[in-house]
mmCIF file of N, CA, C and O in Angstrom:
data_model
loop_
_atom_site.group_PDB
_atom_site.id
_atom_site.type_symbol
_atom_site.label_atom_id
_atom_site.label_comp_id
_atom_site.label_asym_id
_atom_site.label_seq_id
_atom_site.Cartn_x
_atom_site.Cartn_y
_atom_site.Cartn_z
ATOM 1 N N MET A 165 8.803 -33.767 38.819
ATOM 2 C CA MET A 165 8.698 -35.173 39.182
ATOM 3 C C MET A 165 7.560 -35.804 38.384
ATOM 4 O O MET A 165 6.541 -35.190 38.137
ATOM 5 N N SER A 166 7.724 -37.042 38.027
ATOM 6 C CA SER A 166 6.688 -37.741 37.276
ATOM 7 C C SER A 166 6.249 -38.994 38.038
ATOM 8 O O SER A 166 6.787 -39.327 39.088
ATOM 9 N N TRP A 167 5.292 -39.674 37.492
ATOM 10 C CA TRP A 167 4.775 -40.890 38.096
ATOM 11 C C TRP A 167 5.825 -41.988 38.035
ATOM 12 O O TRP A 167 6.501 -42.154 37.037
ATOM 13 N N LYS A 168 5.930 -42.748 39.130
ATOM 14 C CA LYS A 168 6.803 -43.924 39.177
ATOM 15 C C LYS A 168 5.908 -45.155 39.230
ATOM 16 O O LYS A 168 4.907 -45.160 39.938
ATOM 17 N N GLU A 169 6.291 -46.184 38.509
ATOM 18 C CA GLU A 169 5.555 -47.441 38.583
ATOM 19 C C GLU A 169 6.331 -48.362 39.511
ATOM 20 O O GLU A 169 7.434 -48.791 39.205
ATOM 21 N N GLU A 170 5.742 -48.621 40.679
ATOM 22 C CA GLU A 170 6.362 -49.478 41.694
ATOM 23 C C GLU A 170 5.292 -50.335 42.348
ATOM 24 O O GLU A 170 4.191 -49.858 42.612
ATOM 25 N N ASN A 171 5.633 -51.579 42.616
ATOM 26 C CA ASN A 171 4.719 -52.487 43.317
ATOM 27 C C ASN A 171 3.340 -52.543 42.654
ATOM 28 O O ASN A 171 2.316 -52.504 43.333
ATOM 29 N N ASN A 172 3.328 -52.604 41.327
ATOM 30 C CA ASN A 172 2.090 -52.688 40.554
ATOM 31 C C ASN A 172 1.162 -51.492 40.750
ATOM 32 O O ASN A 172 -0.053 -51.621 40.643
ATOM 33 N N CYS A 173 1.744 -50.331 41.046
ATOM 34 C CA CYS A 173 0.972 -49.098 41.190
ATOM 35 C C CYS A 173 1.739 -47.943 40.569
ATOM 36 O O CYS A 173 2.971 -47.991 40.467
ATOM 37 N N LEU A 174 1.008 -46.904 40.180
ATOM 38 C CA LEU A 174 1.626 -45.636 39.817
ATOM 39 C C LEU A 174 1.643 -44.778 41.074
ATOM 40 O O LEU A 174 0.635 -44.696 41.785
ATOM 41 N N GLU A 175 2.777 -44.139 41.343
ATOM 42 C CA GLU A 175 2.908 -43.329 42.552
ATOM 43 C C GLU A 175 3.506 -41.975 42.210
ATOM 44 O O GLU A 175 4.405 -41.882 41.368
ATOM 45 N N ARG A 176 2.992 -40.950 42.880
ATOM 46 C CA ARG A 176 3.555 -39.613 42.701
ATOM 47 C C ARG A 176 3.238 -38.771 43.926
ATOM 48 O O ARG A 176 2.210 -38.951 44.579
ATOM 49 N N GLU A 177 4.137 -37.836 44.215
ATOM 50 C CA GLU A 177 3.964 -36.905 45.323
ATOM 51 C C GLU A 177 3.866 -35.495 44.756
ATOM 52 O O GLU A 177 4.632 -35.128 43.868
ATOM 53 N N PHE A 178 2.931 -34.722 45.276
ATOM 54 C CA PHE A 178 2.714 -33.341 44.847
ATOM 55 C C PHE A 178 2.918 -32.428 46.049
ATOM 56 O O PHE A 178 2.413 -32.716 47.128
ATOM 57 N N LYS A 179 3.653 -31.328 45.856
ATOM 58 C CA LYS A 179 3.881 -30.353 46.931
ATOM 59 C C LYS A 179 3.243 -29.035 46.560
ATOM 60 O O LYS A 179 3.293 -28.613 45.404
ATOM 61 N N PHE A 180 2.667 -28.371 47.551
ATOM 62 C CA PHE A 180 1.967 -27.108 47.360
ATOM 63 C C PHE A 180 2.471 -26.091 48.374
ATOM 64 O O PHE A 180 3.227 -26.432 49.290
ATOM 65 N N GLY A 181 2.021 -24.868 48.229
ATOM 66 C CA GLY A 181 2.473 -23.795 49.116
ATOM 67 C C GLY A 181 2.012 -23.948 50.547
ATOM 68 O O GLY A 181 2.698 -23.508 51.473
ATOM 69 N N ASP A 182 0.853 -24.550 50.732
ATOM 70 C CA ASP A 182 0.320 -24.716 52.079
ATOM 71 C C ASP A 182 -0.773 -25.783 52.080
ATOM 72 O O ASP A 182 -1.082 -26.372 51.041
ATOM 73 N N PHE A 183 -1.350 -26.001 53.244
ATOM 74 C CA PHE A 183 -2.381 -27.026 53.401
ATOM 75 C C PHE A 183 -3.622 -26.735 52.566
ATOM 76 O O PHE A 183 -4.191 -27.634 51.946
ATOM 77 N N VAL A 184 -4.036 -25.471 52.527
ATOM 78 C CA VAL A 184 -5.250 -25.119 51.788
ATOM 79 C C VAL A 184 -5.081 -25.430 50.302
ATOM 80 O O VAL A 184 -5.997 -25.975 49.670
ATOM 81 N N ALA A 185 -3.938 -25.123 49.737
ATOM 82 C CA ALA A 185 -3.684 -25.420 48.325
ATOM 83 C C ALA A 185 -3.681 -26.933 48.084
ATOM 84 O O ALA A 185 -4.239 -27.415 47.088
ATOM 85 N N ALA A 186 -3.065 -27.682 48.982
ATOM 86 C CA ALA A 186 -3.022 -29.143 48.853
ATOM 87 C C ALA A 186 -4.432 -29.728 48.935
ATOM 88 O O ALA A 186 -4.810 -30.593 48.133
ATOM 89 N N PHE A 187 -5.210 -29.240 49.881
ATOM 90 C CA PHE A 187 -6.571 -29.747 50.045
ATOM 91 C C PHE A 187 -7.440 -29.363 48.850
ATOM 92 O O PHE A 187 -8.274 -30.157 48.395
ATOM 93 N N GLY A 188 -7.259 -28.175 48.321
ATOM 94 C CA GLY A 188 -7.992 -27.757 47.132
ATOM 95 C C GLY A 188 -7.692 -28.659 45.948
ATOM 96 O O GLY A 188 -8.593 -29.039 45.188
ATOM 97 N N PHE A 189 -6.424 -29.027 45.781
ATOM 98 C CA PHE A 189 -6.014 -29.954 44.731
ATOM 99 C C PHE A 189 -6.709 -31.300 44.924
ATOM 100 O O PHE A 189 -7.232 -31.883 43.973
ATOM 101 N N MET A 190 -6.740 -31.792 46.152
ATOM 102 C CA MET A 190 -7.389 -33.074 46.427
ATOM 103 C C MET A 190 -8.876 -33.013 46.076
ATOM 104 O O MET A 190 -9.436 -33.981 45.544
ATOM 105 N N THR A 191 -9.503 -31.891 46.332
ATOM 106 C CA THR A 191 -10.915 -31.723 46.001
ATOM 107 C C THR A 191 -11.123 -31.806 44.495
ATOM 108 O O THR A 191 -12.057 -32.477 44.023
ATOM 109 N N GLN A 192 -10.253 -31.152 43.732
ATOM 110 C CA GLN A 192 -10.346 -31.213 42.269
ATOM 111 C C GLN A 192 -10.141 -32.644 41.773
ATOM 112 O O GLN A 192 -10.871 -33.111 40.895
ATOM 113 N N VAL A 193 -9.158 -33.332 42.335
ATOM 114 C CA VAL A 193 -8.895 -34.717 41.935
ATOM 115 C C VAL A 193 -10.096 -35.599 42.274
ATOM 116 O O VAL A 193 -10.486 -36.456 41.479
ATOM 117 N N ALA A 194 -10.689 -35.376 43.432
ATOM 118 C CA ALA A 194 -11.845 -36.187 43.841
ATOM 119 C C ALA A 194 -12.992 -36.069 42.837
ATOM 120 O O ALA A 194 -13.636 -37.071 42.501
ATOM 121 N N LEU A 195 -13.238 -34.874 42.326
ATOM 122 C CA LEU A 195 -14.318 -34.681 41.358
ATOM 123 C C LEU A 195 -14.024 -35.414 40.052
ATOM 124 O O LEU A 195 -14.910 -36.052 39.476
ATOM 125 N N VAL A 196 -12.785 -35.343 39.583
ATOM 126 C CA VAL A 196 -12.397 -36.040 38.355
ATOM 127 C C VAL A 196 -12.458 -37.554 38.560
ATOM 128 O O VAL A 196 -12.986 -38.295 37.727
ATOM 129 N N ALA A 197 -11.938 -38.026 39.686
ATOM 130 C CA ALA A 197 -11.928 -39.463 39.974
ATOM 131 C C ALA A 197 -13.344 -40.018 40.054
ATOM 132 O O ALA A 197 -13.617 -41.116 39.549
ATOM 133 N N GLU A 198 -14.242 -39.263 40.640
ATOM 134 C CA GLU A 198 -15.627 -39.714 40.747
ATOM 135 C C GLU A 198 -16.266 -39.823 39.360
ATOM 136 O O GLU A 198 -16.963 -40.796 39.074
ATOM 137 N N LYS A 199 -16.012 -38.846 38.487
ATOM 138 C CA LYS A 199 -16.540 -38.900 37.119
ATOM 139 C C LYS A 199 -15.987 -40.109 36.363
ATOM 140 O O LYS A 199 -16.682 -40.707 35.550
ATOM 141 N N MET A 200 -14.725 -40.456 36.641
ATOM 142 C CA MET A 200 -14.098 -41.594 35.972
ATOM 143 C C MET A 200 -14.433 -42.913 36.664
ATOM 144 O O MET A 200 -14.074 -43.978 36.173
ATOM 145 N N ASN A 201 -15.068 -42.839 37.836
ATOM 146 C CA ASN A 201 -15.362 -44.003 38.662
ATOM 147 C C ASN A 201 -14.082 -44.813 38.934
ATOM 148 O O ASN A 201 -14.053 -46.034 38.813
ATOM 149 N N HIS A 202 -13.035 -44.072 39.271
ATOM 150 C CA HIS A 202 -11.736 -44.693 39.561
ATOM 151 C C HIS A 202 -11.077 -43.849 40.644
ATOM 152 O O HIS A 202 -10.736 -42.691 40.408
ATOM 153 N N HIS A 203 -10.909 -44.401 41.806
ATOM 154 C CA HIS A 203 -10.554 -43.611 42.979
ATOM 155 C C HIS A 203 -9.141 -43.925 43.474
ATOM 156 O O HIS A 203 -8.767 -45.097 43.560
ATOM 157 N N PRO A 204 -8.379 -42.895 43.803
ATOM 158 C CA PRO A 204 -6.987 -43.081 44.223
ATOM 159 C C PRO A 204 -6.868 -43.521 45.680
ATOM 160 O O PRO A 204 -7.765 -43.310 46.495
ATOM 161 N N GLU A 205 -5.724 -44.103 45.976
ATOM 162 C CA GLU A 205 -5.277 -44.248 47.362
ATOM 163 C C GLU A 205 -4.392 -43.034 47.583
ATOM 164 O O GLU A 205 -3.495 -42.767 46.784
ATOM 165 N N TRP A 206 -4.638 -42.286 48.651
ATOM 166 C CA TRP A 206 -3.835 -41.081 48.841
ATOM 167 C C TRP A 206 -3.758 -40.682 50.290
ATOM 168 O O TRP A 206 -4.510 -41.165 51.134
ATOM 169 N N LYS A 207 -2.813 -39.775 50.545
ATOM 170 C CA LYS A 207 -2.712 -39.189 51.878
ATOM 171 C C LYS A 207 -2.227 -37.762 51.728
ATOM 172 O O LYS A 207 -1.596 -37.392 50.734
ATOM 173 N N ASN A 208 -2.543 -36.973 52.738
ATOM 174 C CA ASN A 208 -2.166 -35.568 52.763
ATOM 175 C C ASN A 208 -1.510 -35.265 54.097
ATOM 176 O O ASN A 208 -2.066 -35.574 55.145
ATOM 177 N N VAL A 209 -0.321 -34.692 54.050
ATOM 178 C CA VAL A 209 0.347 -34.186 55.238
ATOM 179 C C VAL A 209 0.750 -32.747 54.931
ATOM 180 O O VAL A 209 1.585 -32.517 54.052
ATOM 181 N N TYR A 210 0.102 -31.825 55.581
ATOM 182 C CA TYR A 210 0.268 -30.387 55.401
ATOM 183 C C TYR A 210 0.221 -29.984 53.932
ATOM 184 O O TYR A 210 -0.846 -29.928 53.344
ATOM 185 N N ASN A 211 1.366 -29.742 53.294
ATOM 186 C CA ASN A 211 1.370 -29.245 51.912
ATOM 187 C C ASN A 211 1.692 -30.328 50.884
ATOM 188 O O ASN A 211 1.919 -30.033 49.722
ATOM 189 N N THR A 212 1.705 -31.585 51.308
ATOM 190 C CA THR A 212 2.106 -32.685 50.438
ATOM 191 C C THR A 212 0.957 -33.680 50.260
ATOM 192 O O THR A 212 0.337 -34.100 51.232
ATOM 193 N N VAL A 213 0.700 -34.029 48.992
ATOM 194 C CA VAL A 213 -0.304 -35.033 48.665
ATOM 195 C C VAL A 213 0.412 -36.189 47.971
ATOM 196 O O VAL A 213 1.087 -35.986 46.956
ATOM 197 N N SER A 214 0.293 -37.385 48.527
ATOM 198 C CA SER A 214 0.879 -38.596 47.933
ATOM 199 C C SER A 214 -0.249 -39.433 47.357
ATOM 200 O O SER A 214 -1.253 -39.680 48.033
ATOM 201 N N ILE A 215 -0.078 -39.859 46.098
ATOM 202 C CA ILE A 215 -1.137 -40.594 45.406
ATOM 203 C C ILE A 215 -0.589 -41.909 44.865
ATOM 204 O O ILE A 215 0.511 -41.945 44.318
ATOM 205 N N ARG A 216 -1.384 -42.970 45.036
ATOM 206 C CA ARG A 216 -1.096 -44.290 44.448
ATOM 207 C C ARG A 216 -2.297 -44.688 43.610
ATOM 208 O O ARG A 216 -3.430 -44.594 44.063
ATOM 209 N N LEU A 217 -2.034 -45.145 42.407
ATOM 210 C CA LEU A 217 -3.095 -45.589 41.513
ATOM 211 C C LEU A 217 -2.841 -47.022 41.083
ATOM 212 O O LEU A 217 -1.748 -47.347 40.611
ATOM 213 N N CYS A 218 -3.829 -47.874 41.252
ATOM 214 C CA CYS A 218 -3.824 -49.218 40.690
ATOM 215 C C CYS A 218 -5.283 -49.665 40.598
ATOM 216 O O CYS A 218 -6.144 -49.127 41.277
ATOM 217 N N THR A 219 -5.534 -50.609 39.726
ATOM 218 C CA THR A 219 -6.907 -51.055 39.508
ATOM 219 C C THR A 219 -7.145 -52.336 40.288
ATOM 220 O O THR A 219 -6.615 -53.387 39.943
ATOM 221 N N HIS A 220 -7.936 -52.218 41.346
ATOM 222 C CA HIS A 220 -8.196 -53.363 42.218
ATOM 223 C C HIS A 220 -8.969 -54.455 41.482
ATOM 224 O O HIS A 220 -8.712 -55.641 41.668
ATOM 225 N N ASP A 221 -9.911 -54.045 40.619
ATOM 226 C CA ASP A 221 -10.715 -55.011 39.866
ATOM 227 C C ASP A 221 -9.880 -55.852 38.907
ATOM 228 O O ASP A 221 -10.310 -56.921 38.487
ATOM 229 N N ALA A 222 -8.692 -55.352 38.547
ATOM 230 C CA ALA A 222 -7.819 -56.069 37.604
ATOM 231 C C ALA A 222 -6.701 -56.806 38.337
ATOM 232 O O ALA A 222 -5.686 -57.154 37.749
ATOM 233 N N GLY A 223 -6.877 -57.010 39.635
ATOM 234 C CA GLY A 223 -5.885 -57.747 40.403
ATOM 235 C C GLY A 223 -4.767 -56.874 40.947
ATOM 236 O O GLY A 223 -3.628 -57.308 41.069
ATOM 237 N N ASN A 224 -5.119 -55.605 41.268
ATOM 238 C CA ASN A 224 -4.143 -54.670 41.838
ATOM 239 C C ASN A 224 -2.933 -54.487 40.932
ATOM 240 O O ASN A 224 -1.796 -54.700 41.317
ATOM 241 N N THR A 225 -3.214 -54.062 39.721
ATOM 242 C CA THR A 225 -2.163 -53.794 38.753
ATOM 243 C C THR A 225 -2.471 -52.482 38.037
ATOM 244 O O THR A 225 -3.567 -51.939 38.169
ATOM 245 N N VAL A 226 -1.520 -51.979 37.291
ATOM 246 C CA VAL A 226 -1.698 -50.733 36.551
ATOM 247 C C VAL A 226 -2.423 -51.022 35.233
ATOM 248 O O VAL A 226 -2.031 -51.927 34.496
ATOM 249 N N THR A 227 -3.485 -50.260 34.979
ATOM 250 C CA THR A 227 -4.250 -50.397 33.741
ATOM 251 C C THR A 227 -4.391 -49.031 33.078
ATOM 252 O O THR A 227 -3.930 -48.013 33.616
ATOM 253 N N ASP A 228 -5.066 -49.010 31.934
ATOM 254 C CA ASP A 228 -5.325 -47.743 31.245
ATOM 255 C C ASP A 228 -6.117 -46.779 32.123
ATOM 256 O O ASP A 228 -5.949 -45.561 32.016
ATOM 257 N N LYS A 229 -6.982 -47.302 32.986
ATOM 258 C CA LYS A 229 -7.738 -46.436 33.901
ATOM 259 C C LYS A 229 -6.788 -45.619 34.766
ATOM 260 O O LYS A 229 -7.005 -44.429 34.987
ATOM 261 N N ASP A 230 -5.734 -46.259 35.247
ATOM 262 C CA ASP A 230 -4.763 -45.574 36.093
ATOM 263 C C ASP A 230 -3.994 -44.525 35.302
ATOM 264 O O ASP A 230 -3.777 -43.408 35.776
ATOM 265 N N ARG A 231 -3.577 -44.886 34.115
ATOM 266 C CA ARG A 231 -2.812 -43.952 33.277
ATOM 267 C C ARG A 231 -3.659 -42.743 32.885
ATOM 268 O O ARG A 231 -3.175 -41.615 32.873
ATOM 269 N N LYS A 232 -4.946 -42.955 32.597
ATOM 270 C CA LYS A 232 -5.834 -41.844 32.255
ATOM 271 C C LYS A 232 -6.059 -40.933 33.458
ATOM 272 O O LYS A 232 -6.050 -39.707 33.320
ATOM 273 N N LEU A 233 -6.260 -41.526 34.630
ATOM 274 C CA LEU A 233 -6.443 -40.709 35.823
ATOM 275 C C LEU A 233 -5.159 -39.964 36.153
ATOM 276 O O LEU A 233 -5.197 -38.785 36.516
ATOM 277 N N ALA A 234 -4.021 -40.604 36.013
ATOM 278 C CA ALA A 234 -2.734 -39.940 36.271
ATOM 279 C C ALA A 234 -2.567 -38.739 35.344
ATOM 280 O O ALA A 234 -2.135 -37.658 35.788
ATOM 281 N N ALA A 235 -2.917 -38.884 34.085
ATOM 282 C CA ALA A 235 -2.808 -37.772 33.132
ATOM 283 C C ALA A 235 -3.745 -36.631 33.525
ATOM 284 O O ALA A 235 -3.364 -35.450 33.458
ATOM 285 N N ALA A 236 -4.950 -36.969 33.956
ATOM 286 C CA ALA A 236 -5.899 -35.943 34.388
ATOM 287 C C ALA A 236 -5.393 -35.224 35.634
ATOM 288 O O ALA A 236 -5.528 -34.002 35.762
ATOM 289 N N ILE A 237 -4.799 -35.974 36.556
ATOM 290 C CA ILE A 237 -4.243 -35.373 37.778
ATOM 291 C C ILE A 237 -3.096 -34.439 37.420
ATOM 292 O O ILE A 237 -2.973 -33.339 37.971
ATOM 293 N N ASP A 238 -2.244 -34.852 36.485
ATOM 294 C CA ASP A 238 -1.138 -33.991 36.059
ATOM 295 C C ASP A 238 -1.647 -32.659 35.523
ATOM 296 O O ASP A 238 -1.082 -31.605 35.813
ATOM 297 N N LYS A 239 -2.728 -32.682 34.748
ATOM 298 C CA LYS A 239 -3.297 -31.439 34.209
ATOM 299 C C LYS A 239 -3.781 -30.533 35.329
ATOM 300 O O LYS A 239 -3.626 -29.317 35.270
ATOM 301 N N LEU A 240 -4.382 -31.117 36.356
ATOM 302 C CA LEU A 240 -4.849 -30.322 37.497
ATOM 303 C C LEU A 240 -3.675 -29.695 38.253
ATOM 304 O O LEU A 240 -3.813 -28.601 38.801
ATOM 305 N N ALA A 241 -2.567 -30.374 38.276
ATOM 306 C CA ALA A 241 -1.410 -29.904 39.041
ATOM 307 C C ALA A 241 -0.633 -28.804 38.315
ATOM 308 O O ALA A 241 0.200 -28.130 38.925
ATOM 309 N N GLU A 242 -0.871 -28.644 37.020
ATOM 310 C CA GLU A 242 -0.117 -27.642 36.236
ATOM 311 C C GLU A 242 -0.379 -26.233 36.699
ATOM 312 O O GLU A 242 -1.418 -25.856 37.095
#
């Protein structure tokens, strides 16, 4: 599955073997997002992490910041 652009955001869902794996992934993403100073909207339900990316400072639209963070998240998920 890849990122979908909907409602001026990039959206993607990631599935893992269990809650611990999903939470570990979120921790890795949090560290990258903090370094980039660009933070996702997300939720976690058991083994599933749903992420939405859009740049609020740019009027809630998709920017290069979102695309760069999405690419970094994809690398973490590999």
